[in-house]
JSON list of C-alpha atoms in Angstrom, two decimals:
[
{"chain": "A", "resi": 1, "resn": "MET", "atom": "CA", "xyz": [119.24, 115.09, 84.70]},
{"chain": "A", "resi": 2, "resn": "THR", "atom": "CA", "xyz": [120.57, 111.75, 84.81]},
{"chain": "A", "resi": 3, "resn": "GLN", "atom": "CA", "xyz": [119.27, 108.31, 84.78]},
{"chain": "A", "resi": 4, "resn": "GLY", "atom": "CA", "xyz": [119.96, 107.67, 88.46]},
{"chain": "A", "resi": 5, "resn": "LEU", "atom": "CA", "xyz": [118.54, 110.82, 89.49]},
{"chain": "A", "resi": 6, "resn": "ILE", "atom": "CA", "xyz": [115.56, 110.15, 87.52]},
{"chain": "A", "resi": 7, "resn": "LEU", "atom": "CA", "xyz": [115.15, 106.68, 88.83]},
{"chain": "A", "resi": 8, "resn": "ALA", "atom": "CA", "xyz": [115.91, 107.79, 92.28]},
{"chain": "A", "resi": 9, "resn": "GLU", "atom": "CA", "xyz": [112.89, 110.18, 91.90]},
{"chain": "A", "resi": 10, "resn": "THR", "atom": "CA", "xyz": [110.69, 107.50, 90.49]},
{"chain": "A", "resi": 11, "resn": "MET", "atom": "CA", "xyz": [111.68, 105.30, 93.41]},
{"chain": "A", "resi": 12, "resn": "ALA", "atom": "CA", "xyz": [110.69, 108.70, 96.07]},
{"chain": "A", "resi": 13, "resn": "ALA", "atom": "CA", "xyz": [107.22, 108.81, 93.83]},
{"chain": "A", "resi": 14, "resn": "THR", "atom": "CA", "xyz": [106.36, 105.09, 94.54]},
{"chain": "A", "resi": 15, "resn": "ARG", "atom": "CA", "xyz": [107.54, 105.41, 98.17]},
{"chain": "A", "resi": 16, "resn": "ASP", "atom": "CA", "xyz": [105.36, 108.50, 98.50]},
{"chain": "A", "resi": 17, "resn": "MET", "atom": "CA", "xyz": [102.10, 106.56, 97.83]},
{"chain": "A", "resi": 18, "resn": "VAL", "atom": "CA", "xyz": [103.38, 103.67, 100.66]},
{"chain": "A", "resi": 19, "resn": "TYR", "atom": "CA", "xyz": [103.35, 106.74, 102.86]},
{"chain": "A", "resi": 20, "resn": "PHE", "atom": "CA", "xyz": [99.92, 107.87, 101.96]},
{"chain": "A", "resi": 21, "resn": "TYR", "atom": "CA", "xyz": [98.62, 104.60, 102.96]},
{"chain": "A", "resi": 22, "resn": "ILE", "atom": "CA", "xyz": [100.79, 104.02, 106.04]},
{"chain": "A", "resi": 23, "resn": "ASN", "atom": "CA", "xyz": [98.86, 107.19, 107.05]},
{"chain": "A", "resi": 24, "resn": "LYS", "atom": "CA", "xyz": [95.80, 105.97, 106.15]},
{"chain": "A", "resi": 25, "resn": "VAL", "atom": "CA", "xyz": [95.87, 102.62, 108.50]},
{"chain": "A", "resi": 26, "resn": "GLU", "atom": "CA", "xyz": [95.94, 102.42, 112.52]},
{"chain": "A", "resi": 27, "resn": "PRO", "atom": "CA", "xyz": [98.81, 100.60, 114.01]},
{"chain": "A", "resi": 28, "resn": "GLU", "atom": "CA", "xyz": [96.38, 98.50, 115.39]},
{"chain": "A", "resi": 29, "resn": "TYR", "atom": "CA", "xyz": [94.94, 96.89, 112.29]},
{"chain": "A", "resi": 30, "resn": "TRP", "atom": "CA", "xyz": [98.52, 96.58, 111.08]},
{"chain": "A", "resi": 31, "resn": "ASN", "atom": "CA", "xyz": [98.36, 92.83, 111.88]},
{"chain": "A", "resi": 32, "resn": "ASN", "atom": "CA", "xyz": [94.96, 92.05, 110.54]},
{"chain": "A", "resi": 33, "resn": "GLN", "atom": "CA", "xyz": [95.04, 89.40, 108.50]},
{"chain": "A", "resi": 34, "resn": "LEU", "atom": "CA", "xyz": [92.17, 89.49, 105.91]},
{"chain": "A", "resi": 35, "resn": "GLU", "atom": "CA", "xyz": [90.89, 86.60, 103.49]},
{"chain": "A", "resi": 36, "resn": "ILE", "atom": "CA", "xyz": [90.01, 86.55, 99.92]},
{"chain": "A", "resi": 37, "resn": "SER", "atom": "CA", "xyz": [87.87, 83.70, 98.85]},
{"chain": "A", "resi": 38, "resn": "GLY", "atom": "CA", "xyz": [89.10, 81.69, 102.03]},
{"chain": "A", "resi": 39, "resn": "GLN", "atom": "CA", "xyz": [92.78, 82.83, 101.10]},
{"chain": "A", "resi": 40, "resn": "PRO", "atom": "CA", "xyz": [95.23, 84.45, 103.74]},
{"chain": "A", "resi": 41, "resn": "LEU", "atom": "CA", "xyz": [96.34, 88.01, 102.52]},
{"chain": "A", "resi": 42, "resn": "ASN", "atom": "CA", "xyz": [99.67, 88.82, 104.01]},
{"chain": "A", "resi": 43, "resn": "THR", "atom": "CA", "xyz": [99.05, 91.51, 106.63]},
{"chain": "A", "resi": 44, "resn": "PHE", "atom": "CA", "xyz": [100.19, 95.52, 106.58]},
{"chain": "A", "resi": 45, "resn": "THR", "atom": "CA", "xyz": [102.84, 94.63, 108.63]},
{"chain": "A", "resi": 46, "resn": "TRP", "atom": "CA", "xyz": [104.31, 91.76, 106.57]},
{"chain": "A", "resi": 47, "resn": "GLN", "atom": "CA", "xyz": [104.02, 94.06, 103.55]},
{"chain": "A", "resi": 48, "resn": "LEU", "atom": "CA", "xyz": [106.03, 96.97, 105.14]},
{"chain": "A", "resi": 49, "resn": "ALA", "atom": "CA", "xyz": [108.63, 94.60, 106.47]},
{"chain": "A", "resi": 50, "resn": "HIS", "atom": "CA", "xyz": [108.86, 92.60, 103.21]},
{"chain": "A", "resi": 51, "resn": "LEU", "atom": "CA", "xyz": [109.38, 96.07, 101.28]},
{"chain": "A", "resi": 52, "resn": "CYS", "atom": "CA", "xyz": [112.53, 96.66, 103.54]},
{"chain": "A", "resi": 53, "resn": "TRP", "atom": "CA", "xyz": [114.12, 93.41, 102.53]},
{"chain": "A", "resi": 54, "resn": "ALA", "atom": "CA", "xyz": [113.30, 93.52, 99.11]},
{"chain": "A", "resi": 55, "resn": "GLU", "atom": "CA", "xyz": [114.92, 97.01, 98.70]},
{"chain": "A", "resi": 56, "resn": "ASN", "atom": "CA", "xyz": [118.37, 96.32, 100.95]},
{"chain": "A", "resi": 57, "resn": "MET", "atom": "CA", "xyz": [118.43, 92.88, 98.75]},
{"chain": "A", "resi": 58, "resn": "LEU", "atom": "CA", "xyz": [117.64, 94.59, 95.14]},
{"chain": "A", "resi": 59, "resn": "VAL", "atom": "CA", "xyz": [118.90, 98.01, 95.58]},
{"chain": "A", "resi": 60, "resn": "LEU", "atom": "CA", "xyz": [121.40, 98.61, 98.25]},
{"chain": "A", "resi": 61, "resn": "GLN", "atom": "CA", "xyz": [122.89, 94.61, 97.86]},
{"chain": "A", "resi": 62, "resn": "GLY", "atom": "CA", "xyz": [122.33, 94.53, 94.03]},
{"chain": "A", "resi": 63, "resn": "CYS", "atom": "CA", "xyz": [123.71, 97.62, 92.86]},
{"chain": "A", "resi": 64, "resn": "SER", "atom": "CA", "xyz": [126.15, 98.58, 96.09]},
{"chain": "A", "resi": 65, "resn": "ASP", "atom": "CA", "xyz": [128.07, 96.99, 98.60]},
{"chain": "A", "resi": 66, "resn": "LYS", "atom": "CA", "xyz": [125.77, 98.55, 101.28]},
{"chain": "A", "resi": 67, "resn": "ASN", "atom": "CA", "xyz": [123.43, 96.69, 103.59]},
{"chain": "A", "resi": 68, "resn": "LEU", "atom": "CA", "xyz": [121.28, 97.39, 105.75]},
{"chain": "A", "resi": 69, "resn": "HIS", "atom": "CA", "xyz": [120.18, 93.81, 106.68]},
{"chain": "A", "resi": 70, "resn": "LYS", "atom": "CA", "xyz": [118.05, 92.80, 110.34]},
{"chain": "A", "resi": 71, "resn": "PRO", "atom": "CA", "xyz": [117.79, 89.49, 111.44]},
{"chain": "A", "resi": 72, "resn": "TRP", "atom": "CA", "xyz": [114.27, 89.45, 111.37]},
{"chain": "A", "resi": 73, "resn": "PHE", "atom": "CA", "xyz": [114.83, 90.35, 107.31]},
{"chain": "A", "resi": 74, "resn": "ASP", "atom": "CA", "xyz": [115.26, 86.33, 106.66]},
{"chain": "A", "resi": 75, "resn": "HIS", "atom": "CA", "xyz": [111.29, 86.14, 107.68]},
{"chain": "A", "resi": 76, "resn": "PHE", "atom": "CA", "xyz": [109.99, 88.11, 104.90]},
{"chain": "A", "resi": 77, "resn": "ALA", "atom": "CA", "xyz": [111.98, 87.20, 101.89]},
{"chain": "A", "resi": 78, "resn": "ILE", "atom": "CA", "xyz": [110.17, 86.42, 98.89]},
{"chain": "A", "resi": 79, "resn": "ARG", "atom": "CA", "xyz": [108.81, 82.81, 98.79]},
{"chain": "A", "resi": 80, "resn": "LYS", "atom": "CA", "xyz": [108.98, 82.50, 102.58]},
{"chain": "A", "resi": 81, "resn": "GLU", "atom": "CA", "xyz": [105.83, 81.57, 104.36]},
{"chain": "A", "resi": 82, "resn": "ALA", "atom": "CA", "xyz": [104.45, 84.39, 106.77]},
{"chain": "A", "resi": 83, "resn": "PRO", "atom": "CA", "xyz": [105.64, 84.04, 110.42]},
{"chain": "A", "resi": 84, "resn": "ASP", "atom": "CA", "xyz": [103.28, 84.25, 113.29]},
{"chain": "A", "resi": 85, "resn": "VAL", "atom": "CA", "xyz": [102.81, 87.34, 113.81]},
{"chain": "A", "resi": 86, "resn": "SER", "atom": "CA", "xyz": [104.82, 87.01, 117.51]},
{"chain": "A", "resi": 87, "resn": "LEU", "atom": "CA", "xyz": [107.90, 87.08, 115.27]},
{"chain": "A", "resi": 88, "resn": "TYR", "atom": "CA", "xyz": [107.18, 90.31, 113.77]},
{"chain": "A", "resi": 89, "resn": "PRO", "atom": "CA", "xyz": [109.83, 93.10, 114.82]},
{"chain": "A", "resi": 90, "resn": "PRO", "atom": "CA", "xyz": [107.99, 96.33, 116.69]},
{"chain": "A", "resi": 91, "resn": "ILE", "atom": "CA", "xyz": [106.36, 98.27, 113.54]},
{"chain": "A", "resi": 92, "resn": "ALA", "atom": "CA", "xyz": [108.39, 101.17, 114.98]},
{"chain": "A", "resi": 93, "resn": "GLU", "atom": "CA", "xyz": [112.03, 99.27, 114.22]},
{"chain": "A", "resi": 94, "resn": "ILE", "atom": "CA", "xyz": [109.67, 98.29, 110.53]},
{"chain": "A", "resi": 95, "resn": "LYS", "atom": "CA", "xyz": [109.07, 102.20, 110.16]},
{"chain": "A", "resi": 96, "resn": "GLU", "atom": "CA", "xyz": [112.80, 103.41, 110.89]},
{"chain": "A", "resi": 97, "resn": "THR", "atom": "CA", "xyz": [114.33, 100.38, 109.06]},
{"chain": "A", "resi": 98, "resn": "PHE", "atom": "CA", "xyz": [111.88, 101.10, 106.06]},
{"chain": "A", "resi": 99, "resn": "LYS", "atom": "CA", "xyz": [113.05, 104.73, 105.77]},
{"chain": "A", "resi": 100, "resn": "ALA", "atom": "CA", "xyz": [116.87, 103.87, 106.24]},
{"chain": "A", "resi": 101, "resn": "VAL", "atom": "CA", "xyz": [116.60, 101.48, 103.34]},
{"chain": "A", "resi": 102, "resn": "HIS", "atom": "CA", "xyz": [114.96, 104.06, 101.40]},
{"chain": "A", "resi": 103, "resn": "GLU", "atom": "CA", "xyz": [116.99, 106.98, 102.21]},
{"chain": "A", "resi": 104, "resn": "ALA", "atom": "CA", "xyz": [120.60, 104.58, 101.63]},
{"chain": "A", "resi": 105, "resn": "SER", "atom": "CA", "xyz": [118.71, 103.28, 98.27]},
{"chain": "A", "resi": 106, "resn": "LEU", "atom": "CA", "xyz": [117.89, 106.91, 96.78]},
{"chain": "A", "resi": 107, "resn": "GLU", "atom": "CA", "xyz": [121.71, 107.80, 97.32]},
{"chain": "A", "resi": 108, "resn": "VAL", "atom": "CA", "xyz": [122.91, 104.73, 95.81]},
{"chain": "A", "resi": 109, "resn": "VAL", "atom": "CA", "xyz": [120.80, 105.10, 92.76]},
{"chain": "A", "resi": 110, "resn": "ALA", "atom": "CA", "xyz": [121.06, 109.19, 92.58]},
{"chain": "A", "resi": 111, "resn": "ALA", "atom": "CA", "xyz": [124.95, 108.75, 92.58]},
{"chain": "A", "resi": 112, "resn": "MET", "atom": "CA", "xyz": [124.95, 105.99, 89.78]},
{"chain": "A", "resi": 113, "resn": "ASN", "atom": "CA", "xyz": [125.98, 107.51, 85.72]},
{"chain": "A", "resi": 114, "resn": "GLU", "atom": "CA", "xyz": [124.70, 105.59, 82.90]},
{"chain": "A", "resi": 115, "resn": "ASN", "atom": "CA", "xyz": [127.68, 103.42, 82.87]},
{"chain": "A", "resi": 116, "resn": "GLU", "atom": "CA", "xyz": [127.29, 102.47, 86.24]},
{"chain": "A", "resi": 117, "resn": "LEU", "atom": "CA", "xyz": [123.91, 101.80, 85.29]},
{"chain": "A", "resi": 118, "resn": "LEU", "atom": "CA", "xyz": [124.66, 99.28, 82.94]},
{"chain": "A", "resi": 119, "resn": "ASP", "atom": "CA", "xyz": [126.94, 97.23, 85.03]},
{"chain": "A", "resi": 120, "resn": "VAL", "atom": "CA", "xyz": [125.85, 93.89, 85.63]},
{"chain": "A", "resi": 121, "resn": "ASN", "atom": "CA", "xyz": [123.82, 93.67, 88.95]},
{"chain": "A", "resi": 122, "resn": "ASN", "atom": "CA", "xyz": [125.69, 91.97, 92.26]},
{"chain": "A", "resi": 123, "resn": "HIS", "atom": "CA", "xyz": [123.43, 89.35, 92.05]},
{"chain": "A", "resi": 124, "resn": "GLN", "atom": "CA", "xyz": [123.50, 88.70, 88.38]},
{"chain": "A", "resi": 125, "resn": "MET", "atom": "CA", "xyz": [119.87, 88.37, 88.44]},
{"chain": "A", "resi": 126, "resn": "ASN", "atom": "CA", "xyz": [118.73, 87.98, 85.26]},
{"chain": "A", "resi": 127, "resn": "PHE", "atom": "CA", "xyz": [115.39, 90.28, 84.23]},
{"chain": "A", "resi": 128, "resn": "LYS", "atom": "CA", "xyz": [113.18, 89.91, 81.15]},
{"chain": "A", "resi": 129, "resn": "LEU", "atom": "CA", "xyz": [115.50, 92.52, 79.35]},
{"chain": "A", "resi": 130, "resn": "GLY", "atom": "CA", "xyz": [118.97, 92.04, 80.90]},
{"chain": "A", "resi": 131, "resn": "ASN", "atom": "CA", "xyz": [120.85, 91.54, 83.88]},
{"chain": "A", "resi": 132, "resn": "ASN", "atom": "CA", "xyz": [122.17, 94.92, 84.44]},
{"chain": "A", "resi": 133, "resn": "LYS", "atom": "CA", "xyz": [121.90, 97.53, 87.52]},
{"chain": "A", "resi": 134, "resn": "LYS", "atom": "CA", "xyz": [119.15, 99.31, 85.89]},
{"chain": "A", "resi": 135, "resn": "LYS", "atom": "CA", "xyz": [117.14, 96.49, 85.69]},
{"chain": "A", "resi": 136, "resn": "ILE", "atom": "CA", "xyz": [117.17, 95.75, 89.10]},
{"chain": "A", "resi": 137, "resn": "ILE", "atom": "CA", "xyz": [116.50, 98.67, 90.32]},
{"chain": "A", "resi": 138, "resn": "ILE", "atom": "CA", "xyz": [113.26, 99.12, 87.82]},
{"chain": "A", "resi": 139, "resn": "ASN", "atom": "CA", "xyz": [112.68, 95.40, 88.99]},
{"chain": "A", "resi": 140, "resn": "ASN", "atom": "CA", "xyz": [112.53, 97.28, 92.52]},
{"chain": "A", "resi": 141, "resn": "ILE", "atom": "CA", "xyz": [109.74, 100.53, 91.75]},
{"chain": "A", "resi": 142, "resn": "ARG", "atom": "CA", "xyz": [107.73, 97.87, 90.06]},
{"chain": "A", "resi": 143, "resn": "HIS", "atom": "CA", "xyz": [107.88, 95.35, 92.95]},
{"chain": "A", "resi": 144, "resn": "GLU", "atom": "CA", "xyz": [107.18, 98.26, 95.47]},
{"chain": "A", "resi": 145, "resn": "ALA", "atom": "CA", "xyz": [104.42, 99.74, 93.23]},
{"chain": "A", "resi": 146, "resn": "MET", "atom": "CA", "xyz": [102.35, 96.36, 93.06]},
{"chain": "A", "resi": 147, "resn": "HIS", "atom": "CA", "xyz": [102.65, 96.21, 96.61]},
{"chain": "A", "resi": 148, "resn": "VAL", "atom": "CA", "xyz": [100.93, 99.65, 97.05]},
{"chain": "A", "resi": 149, "resn": "GLY", "atom": "CA", "xyz": [98.28, 98.09, 95.07]},
{"chain": "A", "resi": 150, "resn": "GLN", "atom": "CA", "xyz": [97.85, 95.66, 97.92]},
{"chain": "A", "resi": 151, "resn": "LEU", "atom": "CA", "xyz": [98.09, 98.04, 100.59]},
{"chain": "A", "resi": 152, "resn": "SER", "atom": "CA", "xyz": [95.51, 100.13, 99.11]}
]
């Protein structure tokens, strides 16, 4: 089994955890904003839209020439203030995009050989141990797993 296949398998397993929580929360609660010690948390909808943006940016754009960008991605990028719920796309569109970006990302990662994984990522983003495509994929896995904890 290649490293690309192992990374794709790990991405799929992490995504399975997101789907576990998607199936636990009724859509009418997706835009509820919870608070902890007076600090508002991102909504369930925001989290999923953000994960669409992140995987598209990190894996598709960072490791290939693919890009499934949606105009609403810009509202859910890192360091962006959460938009008003009225600016959120419909939940069905987020779910469809969530699936499409992930399927395309799995194809890209599974097809990569060991040498391609060592190529500099397309954003030239530098991570703790380097700026190659393998590191950006690992960052995507770590990032999504962190959001699984928030969704739970």
